Coordinates of C-alpha atoms in Angstrom, one line a residue:
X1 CA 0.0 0.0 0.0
X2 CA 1.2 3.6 -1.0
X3 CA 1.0 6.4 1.3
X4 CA 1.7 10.3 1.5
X5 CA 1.4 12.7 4.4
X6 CA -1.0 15.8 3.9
X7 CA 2.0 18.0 2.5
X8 CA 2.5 15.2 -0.4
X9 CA -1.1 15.3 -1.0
X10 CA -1.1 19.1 -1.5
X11 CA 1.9 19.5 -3.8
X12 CA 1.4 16.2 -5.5
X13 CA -2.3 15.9 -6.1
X14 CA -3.7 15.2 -9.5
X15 CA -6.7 16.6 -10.5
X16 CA -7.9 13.2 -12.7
X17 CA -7.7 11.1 -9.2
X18 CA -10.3 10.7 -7.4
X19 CA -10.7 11.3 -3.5
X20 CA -12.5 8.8 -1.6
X21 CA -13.3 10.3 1.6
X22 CA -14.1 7.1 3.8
X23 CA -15.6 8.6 6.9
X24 CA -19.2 8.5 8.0
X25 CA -21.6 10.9 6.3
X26 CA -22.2 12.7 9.3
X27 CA -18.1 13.4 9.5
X28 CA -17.3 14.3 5.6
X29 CA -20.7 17.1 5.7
X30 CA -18.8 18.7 8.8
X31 CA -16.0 19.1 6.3
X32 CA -13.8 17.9 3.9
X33 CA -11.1 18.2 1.1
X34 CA -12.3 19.9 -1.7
X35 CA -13.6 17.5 -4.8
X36 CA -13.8 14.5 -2.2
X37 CA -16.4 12.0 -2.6
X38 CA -17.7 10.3 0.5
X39 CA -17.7 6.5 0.3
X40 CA -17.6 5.2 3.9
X41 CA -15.1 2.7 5.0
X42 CA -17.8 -0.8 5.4
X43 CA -18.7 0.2 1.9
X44 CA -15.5 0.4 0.2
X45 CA -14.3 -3.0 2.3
X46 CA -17.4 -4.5 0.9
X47 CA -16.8 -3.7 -2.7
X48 CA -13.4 -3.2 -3.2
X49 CA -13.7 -4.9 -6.7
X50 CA -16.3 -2.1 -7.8
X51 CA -12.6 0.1 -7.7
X52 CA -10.3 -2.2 -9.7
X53 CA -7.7 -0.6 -12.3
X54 CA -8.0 2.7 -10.3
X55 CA -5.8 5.6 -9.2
X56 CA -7.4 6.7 -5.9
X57 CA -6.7 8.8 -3.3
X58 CA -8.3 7.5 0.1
X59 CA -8.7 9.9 3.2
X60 CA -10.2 9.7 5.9
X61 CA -9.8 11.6 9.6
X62 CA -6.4 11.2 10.4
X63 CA -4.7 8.0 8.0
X64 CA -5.8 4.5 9.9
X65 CA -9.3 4.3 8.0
X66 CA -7.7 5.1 5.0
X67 CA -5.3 2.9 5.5
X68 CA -7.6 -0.1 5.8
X69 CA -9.2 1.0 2.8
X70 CA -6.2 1.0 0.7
X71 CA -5.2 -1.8 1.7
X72 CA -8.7 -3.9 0.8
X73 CA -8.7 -1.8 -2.2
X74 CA -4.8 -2.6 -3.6
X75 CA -5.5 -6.6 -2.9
X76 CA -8.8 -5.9 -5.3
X77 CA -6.3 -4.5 -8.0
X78 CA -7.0 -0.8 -7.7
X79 CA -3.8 1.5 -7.3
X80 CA -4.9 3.3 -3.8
X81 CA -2.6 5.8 -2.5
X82 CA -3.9 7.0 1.4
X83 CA -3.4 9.9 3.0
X84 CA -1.8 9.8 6.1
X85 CA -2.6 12.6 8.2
X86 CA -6.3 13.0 6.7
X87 CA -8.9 15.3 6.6
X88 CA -7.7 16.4 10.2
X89 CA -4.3 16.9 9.0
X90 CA -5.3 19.0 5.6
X91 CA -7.7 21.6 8.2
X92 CA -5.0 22.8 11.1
X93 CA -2.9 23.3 7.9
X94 CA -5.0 25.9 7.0
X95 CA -6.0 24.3 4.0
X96 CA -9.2 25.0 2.6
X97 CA -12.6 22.4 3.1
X98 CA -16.0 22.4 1.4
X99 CA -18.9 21.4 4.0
X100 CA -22.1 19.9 2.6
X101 CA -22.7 16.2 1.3
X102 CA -21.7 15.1 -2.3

């Protein structure tokens, strides 16, 4: 499983990958990185196949959800990469968050 702190993220973040935010609804409406989609984490470890061949970027609060989910999604045959540090991470450094569900 790949992994990159917040500042990684940031710098290194390609706008064709998608983020999967895996935290509860009720977490990614509070707030979250901007263009995430919300997938919680018993829905990606229940279809990890429905992301095969993908580039993916998971967050999650702080790295140890994501971290799960990369790792159910890798041995599916997508190409995960979690962030470690999270959504928790990406707000105290000042970085900006939309609010809302999506």
């Amino acid at each position: 499983m790949r992994e990159m702190d917040v500042e990684q993220f940031a710098a290194g973040r390609r706008e064709n990958v998608a983020v999967v935010d895996v935290r509860s609804l009720e977490e990614f409406v509070a707030g979250h990185v901007p263009g995430a989609v919300n997938v919680p984490l018993e829905r990606v470890i229940a279809e990890p196949g429905r992301y095969a061949g993908q580039e993916l970027y998971v967050i999650c609060q702080s790295g140890g959800r994501s971290a799960k989910a990369a790792e159910a999604l890798a041995a599916a045959g997508a190409q995960p990469v979690s962030v470690a540090g999270g959504t928790a991470g990406w707000i105290s450094s000042g970085r900006p968050v939309d609010t809302g569900a999506r």
